Amino acid sequence: MTAVRYAFASLLGLLFLAAGAAAQTPLRVDVTEGHLDPLPIAIVEFVGEEAAALEAGADIARVVTNDLESTGLFAPLDPEAFIEEIGDIDLRPRFADWRVINAKALLVGRVTIAEDGRLLVAFRLWDTVTETQLLGLQFVSVPENWRRVAHKVADAVYEELTGEEGYFDTRIVYVAEGTGPDGEPIRRLAIMDQDGANPSSLTDRSYMALLPNFSPSAQQITYVSFRDGQATTYLYDLETGRQEALFDAGPSLAEGGQSLSARFHPNGRELAVSAQRRGGHDIFRFDLRMRTLRQLTTHPADDVEPSYSPDGERIVFSSSRGGNSQLYVMNADGSDPTRITFGEGRYFTPVWSPRGDLIAFTKQHGGLFALGVVRADGSGEERILWEGYFVDTPTWSPNGRVILFTRGERAPGGTQYSIWSIDLAGINLRRMPIQGQSSDPAWSPLID
């Protein structure tokens, strides 16, 4: 199997001096309401001297435009409407030319190719109403990393205008679904940038791979495979391509036992695992260095799908201990399990938000599936974001503002699976640009 390596050049930020201005009300996009009135922003192709720099500048502006537009918070303007032609980003723009086309913000940039071949990408973000510079940065990288630079520019703009961390310089690992020559199902791991670019396979079609999850470093993933005839949790190192079954060396499961979903502790050194040792499934803590399992739940009912809180102090999981499957929160040592959902139907796949305030879940009731969120302490009402024929495996963006999930639709040849994104308002619903069927997304943290 070919190893997939992620050896990235460092990206260095250099702050420009902003022009002085009188105190004004800052330009700000409300992340809870921006989709109702997205901010008009003009994004100009980044200028450059050489043909290669001009080409990179156009590509970077295109990726930044797509990143910001995909949030539903920004409305990039048609370049055909631009009046002023930007030739030097170090000169103040003619703000009246941008206000007349209703641009509230203006992004301009420059690409320079250094003598050593590196790309120097500088940009300025302007408020056209107050005529002030909001942001000025420069990123330095090798040319092949131009996409990462573009995502970092989009992250910087997003953070400046919303006050929240961006999520564009991230990756998504998922299950690419297909059918073999004899009609057998094929499920292999794949990875791509968060915008669908640069897809590549991580595993081959000789065995099924399911339910991937990222480590806090974004350099490892866990997944479940049936390659040995039963469900087993594997660890995959994205830099080296090395894979290992977590229960081969050290603790063994009971004969016929299996390990299901596993999620990393925020410290990256432990996992919360749902495993079967004697009878039903329980939640265990697995130490990756010592290769030891510590059992956290002992209830006769199945306890599955654990997910840590961002501080690592608590675990949410689903359990049928109350009858139908519901969501419970316990301390990380297994003490004080408390039920947090009481609605009709069955609740599955809980995932703690990186912000710590909400837990995403799926539920089945009345012949339909739904994607929703509930407060981590169980207070208040749950909010349903989307409902349909089939919904599964939610995963959060690093800033806790967007959720990816598996959506299934009834089709003549059987259920067709695809990955979609939706914001916390339940409005900005978008299908991810993935060729073929796909499922089980997992969103990486921001990449260093």
Tab-separated table of C-alpha atoms in Angstrom:
chain	number	residue	atom	x	y	z
A	1	MET	CA	0.000	0.000	0.000
A	2	THR	CA	1.329	3.421	-0.922
A	3	ALA	CA	2.002	5.668	2.053
A	4	VAL	CA	0.437	9.111	2.032
A	5	ARG	CA	2.802	11.729	3.380
A	6	TYR	CA	2.032	15.190	4.711
A	7	ALA	CA	5.340	17.049	4.970
A	8	PHE	CA	4.387	20.702	4.648
A	9	ALA	CA	6.650	23.728	4.419
A	10	SER	CA	6.160	26.208	7.223
A	11	LEU	CA	3.930	29.187	6.530
A	12	LEU	CA	5.245	32.412	8.028
A	13	GLY	CA	2.892	35.299	8.790
A	14	LEU	CA	4.199	38.882	8.630
A	15	LEU	CA	1.956	41.689	9.812
A	16	PHE	CA	1.771	44.822	7.686
A	17	LEU	CA	1.316	48.247	9.244
A	18	ALA	CA	-2.274	49.397	8.956
A	19	ALA	CA	-3.129	52.947	8.069
A	20	GLY	CA	-4.228	55.058	11.014
A	21	ALA	CA	-7.919	55.878	11.251
A	22	ALA	CA	-10.420	57.337	13.644
A	23	ALA	CA	-12.347	54.870	15.784
A	24	GLN	CA	-15.274	53.425	13.821
A	25	THR	CA	-17.795	50.677	14.329
A	26	PRO	CA	-15.867	47.561	13.211
A	27	LEU	CA	-17.090	45.609	10.196
A	28	ARG	CA	-18.437	42.368	11.603
A	29	VAL	CA	-20.349	39.345	10.318
A	30	ASP	CA	-22.698	37.695	12.813
A	31	VAL	CA	-22.076	33.953	12.474
A	32	THR	CA	-25.575	33.222	13.771
A	33	GLU	CA	-27.355	35.572	11.370
A	34	GLY	CA	-24.943	36.215	8.530
A	35	HIS	CA	-26.568	33.680	6.232
A	36	LEU	CA	-29.722	35.825	6.189
A	37	ASP	CA	-27.788	38.860	4.966
A	38	PRO	CA	-24.362	37.718	3.732
A	39	LEU	CA	-21.626	40.338	3.622
A	40	PRO	CA	-20.823	41.602	0.100
A	41	ILE	CA	-17.070	41.271	-0.392
A	42	ALA	CA	-14.928	42.023	-3.436
A	43	ILE	CA	-12.043	39.582	-3.905
A	44	VAL	CA	-9.612	40.752	-6.561
A	45	GLU	CA	-7.239	38.407	-8.377
A	46	PHE	CA	-3.882	38.727	-6.643
A	47	VAL	CA	-1.401	40.703	-8.726
A	48	GLY	CA	2.101	39.621	-9.720
A	49	GLU	CA	4.971	40.400	-12.072
A	50	GLU	CA	5.721	37.038	-13.682
A	51	ALA	CA	3.225	34.870	-15.545
A	52	ALA	CA	3.580	32.137	-12.913
A	53	ALA	CA	2.838	34.638	-10.153
A	54	LEU	CA	-0.233	35.931	-11.992
A	55	GLU	CA	-1.507	32.381	-12.476
A	56	ALA	CA	-0.976	31.564	-8.798
A	57	GLY	CA	-2.663	34.823	-7.837
A	58	ALA	CA	-5.766	33.995	-9.860
A	59	ASP	CA	-5.875	30.477	-8.393
A	60	ILE	CA	-5.496	31.738	-4.820
A	61	ALA	CA	-8.258	34.330	-5.255
A	62	ARG	CA	-10.549	31.648	-6.678
A	63	VAL	CA	-10.004	29.297	-3.729
A	64	VAL	CA	-10.484	32.120	-1.187
A	65	THR	CA	-13.706	33.116	-2.961
A	66	ASN	CA	-15.034	29.563	-2.868
A	67	ASP	CA	-14.067	29.112	0.786
A	68	LEU	CA	-15.837	32.249	1.949
A	69	GLU	CA	-18.891	31.759	-0.266
A	70	SER	CA	-19.362	28.202	1.018
A	71	THR	CA	-20.032	29.480	4.544
A	72	GLY	CA	-23.197	31.329	3.528
A	73	LEU	CA	-21.880	34.301	5.504
A	74	PHE	CA	-20.248	36.081	2.568
A	75	ALA	CA	-21.457	37.095	-0.885
A	76	PRO	CA	-18.418	37.492	-3.169
A	77	LEU	CA	-19.163	40.006	-5.921
A	78	ASP	CA	-18.837	39.302	-9.641
A	79	PRO	CA	-15.410	40.563	-10.826
A	80	GLU	CA	-17.123	41.872	-13.964
A	81	ALA	CA	-18.666	44.580	-11.763
A	82	PHE	CA	-15.308	45.863	-10.468
A	83	ILE	CA	-14.531	49.446	-11.492
A	84	GLU	CA	-11.041	50.001	-10.124
A	85	GLU	CA	-8.200	47.871	-11.472
A	86	ILE	CA	-5.811	47.018	-8.643
A	87	GLY	CA	-2.179	47.186	-9.714
A	88	ASP	CA	-0.363	47.924	-6.458
A	89	ILE	CA	-1.753	46.631	-3.160
A	90	ASP	CA	0.393	49.096	-1.217
A	91	LEU	CA	-1.690	52.009	-2.522
A	92	ARG	CA	-4.989	52.932	-0.920
A	93	PRO	CA	-7.928	51.785	-3.050
A	94	ARG	CA	-10.456	54.214	-4.502
A	95	PHE	CA	-13.089	53.312	-1.919
A	96	ALA	CA	-15.922	55.128	-3.707
A	97	ASP	CA	-15.477	52.742	-6.665
A	98	TRP	CA	-16.059	49.797	-4.361
A	99	ARG	CA	-18.922	51.299	-2.394
A	100	VAL	CA	-20.849	52.003	-5.580
A	101	ILE	CA	-20.972	48.256	-6.316
A	102	ASN	CA	-21.992	47.612	-2.680
A	103	ALA	CA	-18.725	45.987	-1.604
A	104	LYS	CA	-18.514	46.293	2.177
A	105	ALA	CA	-15.113	44.586	2.306
A	106	LEU	CA	-12.281	44.449	-0.215
A	107	LEU	CA	-9.520	41.830	-0.402
A	108	VAL	CA	-6.449	42.528	-2.525
A	109	GLY	CA	-3.209	40.581	-2.730
A	110	ARG	CA	0.127	40.096	-4.426
A	111	VAL	CA	2.130	36.988	-5.315
A	112	THR	CA	5.906	37.225	-5.622
A	113	ILE	CA	8.263	34.417	-6.593
A	114	ALA	CA	11.440	34.713	-4.529
A	115	GLU	CA	14.906	33.916	-5.874
A	116	ASP	CA	14.849	30.576	-4.049
A	117	GLY	CA	11.542	29.680	-5.750
A	118	ARG	CA	9.286	30.183	-2.752
A	119	LEU	CA	5.940	31.963	-2.994
A	120	LEU	CA	5.450	35.181	-1.054
A	121	VAL	CA	1.732	35.872	-0.795
A	122	ALA	CA	0.802	39.237	0.720
A	123	PHE	CA	-2.726	40.557	1.136
A	124	ARG	CA	-4.721	43.412	2.624
A	125	LEU	CA	-8.322	43.403	3.805
A	126	TRP	CA	-10.105	46.773	3.685
A	127	ASP	CA	-13.340	48.124	5.128
A	128	THR	CA	-14.684	50.216	2.250
A	129	VAL	CA	-17.163	52.137	4.416
A	130	THR	CA	-14.708	53.392	7.058
A	131	GLU	CA	-11.839	53.315	4.508
A	132	THR	CA	-9.577	51.489	6.958
A	133	GLN	CA	-7.307	48.495	6.637
A	134	LEU	CA	-8.552	45.641	8.760
A	135	LEU	CA	-5.777	43.142	8.157
A	136	GLY	CA	-2.431	42.819	6.396
A	137	LEU	CA	-0.438	39.588	6.294
A	138	GLN	CA	2.147	37.748	4.239
A	139	PHE	CA	2.522	33.982	3.913
A	140	VAL	CA	5.652	32.259	2.621
A	141	SER	CA	5.592	28.731	1.259
A	142	VAL	CA	6.815	26.413	-1.465
A	143	PRO	CA	4.830	26.727	-4.721
A	144	GLU	CA	3.117	23.338	-4.428
A	145	ASN	CA	1.462	24.512	-1.218
A	146	TRP	CA	-0.401	27.386	-2.888
A	147	ARG	CA	-3.754	25.847	-1.969
A	148	ARG	CA	-2.857	25.757	1.705
A	149	VAL	CA	-1.825	29.397	1.466
A	150	ALA	CA	-5.208	30.225	-0.076
A	151	HIS	CA	-7.031	28.416	2.725
A	152	LYS	CA	-4.942	30.279	5.295
A	153	VAL	CA	-5.829	33.604	3.663
A	154	ALA	CA	-9.508	32.627	3.824
A	155	ASP	CA	-9.103	31.613	7.477
A	156	ALA	CA	-7.530	34.968	8.304
A	157	VAL	CA	-10.313	36.908	6.546
A	158	TYR	CA	-13.003	34.787	8.185
A	159	GLU	CA	-11.514	35.308	11.642
A	160	GLU	CA	-11.110	39.053	11.157
A	161	LEU	CA	-14.692	39.557	9.974
A	162	THR	CA	-16.486	37.090	12.278
A	163	GLY	CA	-14.298	37.102	15.379
A	164	GLU	CA	-14.191	33.297	15.201
A	165	GLU	CA	-11.481	30.885	14.092
A	166	GLY	CA	-11.641	29.738	10.486
A	167	TYR	CA	-11.756	26.125	9.337
A	168	PHE	CA	-10.573	26.106	5.726
A	169	ASP	CA	-7.013	24.798	6.216
A	170	THR	CA	-8.280	21.378	7.232
A	171	ARG	CA	-8.855	17.926	5.755
A	172	ILE	CA	-11.633	15.405	5.725
A	173	VAL	CA	-11.170	11.663	5.864
A	174	TYR	CA	-14.150	9.626	4.709
A	175	VAL	CA	-15.290	6.280	3.334
A	176	ALA	CA	-15.400	6.012	-0.455
A	177	GLU	CA	-18.153	3.550	-1.305
A	178	GLY	CA	-18.353	1.409	-4.418
A	179	THR	CA	-19.200	-1.991	-5.841
A	180	GLY	CA	-16.780	-4.739	-6.873
A	181	PRO	CA	-16.891	-6.818	-10.063
A	182	ASP	CA	-19.091	-9.436	-8.380
A	183	GLY	CA	-21.431	-6.911	-6.803
A	184	GLU	CA	-19.669	-6.945	-3.438
A	185	PRO	CA	-19.618	-3.663	-1.501
A	186	ILE	CA	-16.318	-1.768	-1.396
A	187	ARG	CA	-15.590	0.668	1.422
A	188	ARG	CA	-12.140	2.173	1.586
A	189	LEU	CA	-10.712	5.191	3.354
A	190	ALA	CA	-9.989	8.359	1.399
A	191	ILE	CA	-8.821	11.836	2.336
A	192	MET	CA	-9.261	15.274	0.773
A	193	ASP	CA	-8.995	18.967	1.516
A	194	GLN	CA	-12.089	20.426	3.195
A	195	ASP	CA	-13.237	21.865	-0.142
A	196	GLY	CA	-13.031	18.494	-1.904
A	197	ALA	CA	-9.690	19.123	-3.632
A	198	ASN	CA	-6.774	16.656	-3.686
A	199	PRO	CA	-8.698	13.445	-2.970
A	200	SER	CA	-6.607	10.311	-2.508
A	201	SER	CA	-7.135	6.775	-1.225
A	202	LEU	CA	-5.653	5.577	2.050
A	203	THR	CA	-6.701	1.918	1.970
A	204	ASP	CA	-7.334	-0.521	-0.864
A	205	ARG	CA	-10.418	-2.511	-1.759
A	206	SER	CA	-9.194	-5.801	-0.264
A	207	TYR	CA	-10.968	-5.057	3.034
A	208	MET	CA	-13.701	-2.778	4.327
A	209	ALA	CA	-12.845	0.291	6.379
A	210	LEU	CA	-15.418	2.303	8.338
A	211	LEU	CA	-15.872	5.053	10.946
A	212	PRO	CA	-12.592	7.012	10.733
A	213	ASN	CA	-11.692	9.661	13.324
A	214	PHE	CA	-8.805	12.145	13.472
A	215	SER	CA	-6.236	12.578	16.225
A	216	PRO	CA	-5.741	16.081	17.720
A	217	SER	CA	-2.502	16.369	15.713
A	218	ALA	CA	-4.326	15.514	12.440
A	219	GLN	CA	-1.514	13.031	11.699
A	220	GLN	CA	-3.273	9.842	12.842
A	221	ILE	CA	-6.707	8.348	12.379
A	222	THR	CA	-8.552	5.447	13.918
A	223	TYR	CA	-10.927	3.341	11.869
A	224	VAL	CA	-12.824	0.070	12.072
A	225	SER	CA	-12.029	-2.820	9.750
A	226	PHE	CA	-13.361	-6.330	9.256
A	227	ARG	CA	-10.161	-7.622	7.652
A	228	ASP	CA	-9.780	-10.355	10.328
A	229	GLY	CA	-13.417	-11.421	10.180
A	230	GLN	CA	-14.607	-9.246	13.054
A	231	ALA	CA	-14.791	-5.549	13.782
A	232	THR	CA	-11.393	-4.331	14.977
A	233	THR	CA	-10.099	-0.807	15.623
A	234	TYR	CA	-6.997	0.169	13.648
A	235	LEU	CA	-4.596	3.088	13.962
A	236	TYR	CA	-3.331	4.680	10.732
A	237	ASP	CA	-0.346	7.042	10.675
A	238	LEU	CA	-0.858	9.480	7.791
A	239	GLU	CA	2.816	10.454	7.580
A	240	THR	CA	4.301	6.968	7.443
A	241	GLY	CA	1.340	4.938	6.148
A	242	ARG	CA	1.825	2.471	9.010
A	243	GLN	CA	-1.277	0.664	10.269
A	244	GLU	CA	-1.797	-1.479	13.327
A	245	ALA	CA	-4.639	-3.264	15.040
A	246	LEU	CA	-4.914	-1.736	18.487
A	247	PHE	CA	-5.692	-4.978	20.246
A	248	ASP	CA	-3.081	-7.232	18.628
A	249	ALA	CA	-0.356	-6.396	21.143
A	250	GLY	CA	-1.514	-6.142	24.735
A	251	PRO	CA	-5.089	-6.622	25.850
A	252	SER	CA	-7.151	-9.145	23.921
A	253	LEU	CA	-10.878	-9.202	23.465
A	254	ALA	CA	-13.005	-12.214	24.222
A	255	GLU	CA	-13.402	-14.875	21.563
A	256	GLY	CA	-15.741	-13.445	18.956
A	257	GLY	CA	-15.498	-10.009	20.564
A	258	GLN	CA	-15.113	-6.829	18.612
A	259	SER	CA	-14.151	-3.185	18.985
A	260	LEU	CA	-16.291	-0.546	17.352
A	261	SER	CA	-15.912	3.225	17.221
A	262	ALA	CA	-12.886	4.886	18.864
A	263	ARG	CA	-12.207	8.581	19.461
A	264	PHE	CA	-9.083	10.334	20.675
A	265	HIS	CA	-8.745	12.065	23.995
A	266	PRO	CA	-7.750	15.736	23.484
A	267	ASN	CA	-4.249	14.841	24.755
A	268	GLY	CA	-3.798	12.456	21.805
A	269	ARG	CA	-2.420	9.707	24.068
A	270	GLU	CA	-5.643	7.879	24.880
A	271	LEU	CA	-8.761	6.638	23.148
A	272	ALA	CA	-12.318	6.106	24.266
A	273	VAL	CA	-13.326	2.805	22.668
A	274	SER	CA	-16.527	0.838	22.464
A	275	ALA	CA	-15.531	-2.821	22.735
A	276	GLN	CA	-17.015	-6.217	23.469
A	277	ARG	CA	-15.238	-8.350	26.013
A	278	ARG	CA	-17.837	-10.436	27.785
A	279	GLY	CA	-21.317	-10.245	26.328
A	280	GLY	CA	-22.419	-6.713	25.555
A	281	HIS	CA	-20.488	-3.636	24.525
A	282	ASP	CA	-18.940	-1.279	27.063
A	283	ILE	CA	-16.840	1.872	26.993
A	284	PHE	CA	-13.110	1.485	27.630
A	285	ARG	CA	-10.174	3.863	27.874
A	286	PHE	CA	-7.208	2.688	25.837
A	287	ASP	CA	-3.714	3.994	26.574
A	288	LEU	CA	-1.843	4.205	23.263
A	289	ARG	CA	1.618	4.062	24.876
A	290	MET	CA	1.038	1.357	27.470
A	291	ARG	CA	-1.436	-0.585	25.279
A	292	THR	CA	-3.755	-1.081	28.257
A	293	LEU	CA	-7.546	-1.108	28.431
A	294	ARG	CA	-9.473	0.219	31.394
A	295	GLN	CA	-13.185	-0.534	31.505
A	296	LEU	CA	-15.354	2.536	32.208
A	297	THR	CA	-18.917	1.165	31.966
A	298	THR	CA	-20.313	-2.147	33.218
A	299	HIS	CA	-24.038	-1.866	32.501
A	300	PRO	CA	-25.735	-4.967	31.000
A	301	ALA	CA	-27.046	-2.824	28.134
A	302	ASP	CA	-24.834	-1.849	25.207
A	303	ASP	CA	-22.814	1.343	25.765
A	304	VAL	CA	-21.312	2.543	22.483
A	305	GLU	CA	-20.117	5.536	20.408
A	306	PRO	CA	-18.053	7.453	23.013
A	307	SER	CA	-16.860	11.018	22.357
A	308	TYR	CA	-14.719	13.169	24.665
A	309	SER	CA	-15.526	16.731	25.688
A	310	PRO	CA	-12.928	19.272	24.465
A	311	ASP	CA	-11.336	19.445	27.932
A	312	GLY	CA	-11.178	15.644	28.204
A	313	GLU	CA	-13.113	15.690	31.483
A	314	ARG	CA	-16.312	14.001	30.245
A	315	ILE	CA	-17.537	11.453	27.710
A	316	VAL	CA	-20.850	11.356	25.870
A	317	PHE	CA	-22.088	7.988	24.615
A	318	SER	CA	-25.243	6.253	23.448
A	319	SER	CA	-26.817	3.489	25.489
A	320	SER	CA	-29.958	1.383	25.581
A	321	ARG	CA	-29.833	1.132	29.377
A	322	GLY	CA	-33.085	3.123	29.571
A	323	GLY	CA	-34.882	1.121	26.889
A	324	ASN	CA	-34.469	2.831	23.525
A	325	SER	CA	-31.018	4.146	22.705
A	326	GLN	CA	-30.475	7.565	24.337
A	327	LEU	CA	-27.504	9.822	25.037
A	328	TYR	CA	-25.625	9.872	28.337
A	329	VAL	CA	-22.742	11.932	29.707
A	330	MET	CA	-20.315	10.598	32.314
A	331	ASN	CA	-17.042	11.694	33.838
A	332	ALA	CA	-13.940	10.542	31.991
A	333	ASP	CA	-13.300	7.919	34.693
A	334	GLY	CA	-16.724	6.352	34.087
A	335	SER	CA	-18.439	7.821	37.142
A	336	ASP	CA	-21.783	9.617	37.340
A	337	PRO	CA	-23.458	8.638	34.041
A	338	THR	CA	-26.346	11.041	33.409
A	339	ARG	CA	-28.995	10.852	30.710
A	340	ILE	CA	-29.281	14.047	28.621
A	341	THR	CA	-31.921	13.134	25.978
A	342	PHE	CA	-35.524	12.166	26.638
A	343	GLY	CA	-37.174	12.556	23.239
A	344	GLU	CA	-39.092	9.977	21.281
A	345	GLY	CA	-37.166	7.658	19.015
A	346	ARG	CA	-33.631	6.302	19.224
A	347	TYR	CA	-30.535	8.505	19.538
A	348	PHE	CA	-27.167	7.632	18.012
A	349	THR	CA	-23.693	8.903	17.030
A	350	PRO	CA	-23.139	11.647	19.627
A	351	VAL	CA	-20.177	13.948	18.944
A	352	TRP	CA	-19.070	16.713	21.283
A	353	SER	CA	-18.634	20.159	19.732
A	354	PRO	CA	-15.082	21.595	19.830
A	355	ARG	CA	-16.632	24.604	21.598
A	356	GLY	CA	-17.898	22.346	24.381
A	357	ASP	CA	-21.424	23.755	24.431
A	358	LEU	CA	-23.313	21.357	22.171
A	359	ILE	CA	-23.465	17.689	21.255
A	360	ALA	CA	-24.463	16.666	17.735
A	361	PHE	CA	-26.486	13.475	17.285
A	362	THR	CA	-28.657	11.530	14.898
A	363	LYS	CA	-31.997	10.018	15.791
A	364	GLN	CA	-34.549	7.714	14.231
A	365	HIS	CA	-38.267	8.260	14.789
A	366	GLY	CA	-41.389	7.710	12.768
A	367	GLY	CA	-39.607	6.156	9.807
A	368	LEU	CA	-37.220	9.095	9.344
A	369	PHE	CA	-33.741	10.004	10.507
A	370	ALA	CA	-32.755	13.419	11.817
A	371	LEU	CA	-29.582	15.382	12.558
A	372	GLY	CA	-29.747	17.562	15.644
A	373	VAL	CA	-27.865	19.233	18.465
A	374	VAL	CA	-28.516	19.360	22.197
A	375	ARG	CA	-26.823	21.261	24.996
A	376	ALA	CA	-24.087	19.263	26.672
A	377	ASP	CA	-25.848	19.424	30.047
A	378	GLY	CA	-29.158	18.304	28.538
A	379	SER	CA	-30.920	21.569	29.350
A	380	GLY	CA	-33.279	23.272	26.916
A	381	GLU	CA	-34.786	21.805	23.790
A	382	GLU	CA	-32.944	19.806	21.182
A	383	ARG	CA	-32.718	21.456	17.756
A	384	ILE	CA	-33.251	19.417	14.598
A	385	LEU	CA	-31.086	20.725	11.752
A	386	TRP	CA	-32.142	18.326	8.995
A	387	GLU	CA	-34.492	15.385	8.577
A	388	GLY	CA	-34.632	12.795	5.826
A	389	TYR	CA	-34.599	9.206	4.676
A	390	PHE	CA	-31.237	8.414	6.307
A	391	VAL	CA	-28.750	10.453	8.365
A	392	ASP	CA	-25.584	9.256	10.107
A	393	THR	CA	-22.055	10.042	11.394
A	394	PRO	CA	-21.969	13.792	12.140
A	395	THR	CA	-18.590	15.510	12.537
A	396	TRP	CA	-17.820	19.099	13.573
A	397	SER	CA	-15.709	21.770	11.927
A	398	PRO	CA	-12.837	22.833	14.225
A	399	ASN	CA	-14.668	26.031	15.204
A	400	GLY	CA	-17.921	24.232	16.036
A	401	ARG	CA	-20.012	26.187	13.509
A	402	VAL	CA	-20.529	23.602	10.737
A	403	ILE	CA	-21.408	19.905	10.734
A	404	LEU	CA	-20.661	17.316	8.057
A	405	PHE	CA	-22.851	14.218	7.950
A	406	THR	CA	-23.753	11.183	5.870
A	407	ARG	CA	-27.013	11.487	3.990
A	408	GLY	CA	-28.735	8.539	2.333
A	409	GLU	CA	-31.386	8.805	-0.371
A	410	ARG	CA	-33.669	6.083	-1.681
A	411	ALA	CA	-32.697	5.031	-5.225
A	412	PRO	CA	-33.631	2.202	-7.642
A	413	GLY	CA	-30.406	0.300	-6.982
A	414	GLY	CA	-30.539	0.822	-3.220
A	415	THR	CA	-29.659	3.658	-0.878
A	416	GLN	CA	-27.230	6.210	-2.338
A	417	TYR	CA	-24.863	7.764	0.216
A	418	SER	CA	-23.225	11.188	0.071
A	419	ILE	CA	-21.660	13.696	2.464
A	420	TRP	CA	-23.286	17.046	3.182
A	421	SER	CA	-22.531	20.089	5.312
A	422	ILE	CA	-24.918	22.274	7.272
A	423	ASP	CA	-24.517	25.231	9.624
A	424	LEU	CA	-25.928	25.452	13.131
A	425	ALA	CA	-28.886	27.463	11.844
A	426	GLY	CA	-29.883	24.470	9.727
A	427	ILE	CA	-29.989	26.591	6.557
A	428	ASN	CA	-26.712	26.467	4.624
A	429	LEU	CA	-27.069	22.885	3.381
A	430	ARG	CA	-24.478	21.860	0.769
A	431	ARG	CA	-23.368	18.617	-0.819
A	432	MET	CA	-19.638	17.966	-0.690
A	433	PRO	CA	-18.031	17.717	-4.159
A	434	ILE	CA	-17.010	14.058	-3.993
A	435	GLN	CA	-17.092	11.791	-7.026
A	436	GLY	CA	-19.068	8.616	-6.361
A	437	GLN	CA	-20.780	7.559	-3.161
A	438	SER	CA	-19.290	8.532	0.187
A	439	SER	CA	-20.009	8.270	3.899
A	440	ASP	CA	-18.549	8.461	7.421
A	441	PRO	CA	-16.810	11.868	7.274
A	442	ALA	CA	-14.327	12.969	9.942
A	443	TRP	CA	-13.098	16.572	10.038
A	444	SER	CA	-9.505	17.274	11.032
A	445	PRO	CA	-8.372	20.005	13.408
A	446	LEU	CA	-6.702	23.047	11.863
A	447	ILE	CA	-3.362	22.021	10.388
A	448	ASP	CA	-0.261	23.570	11.916
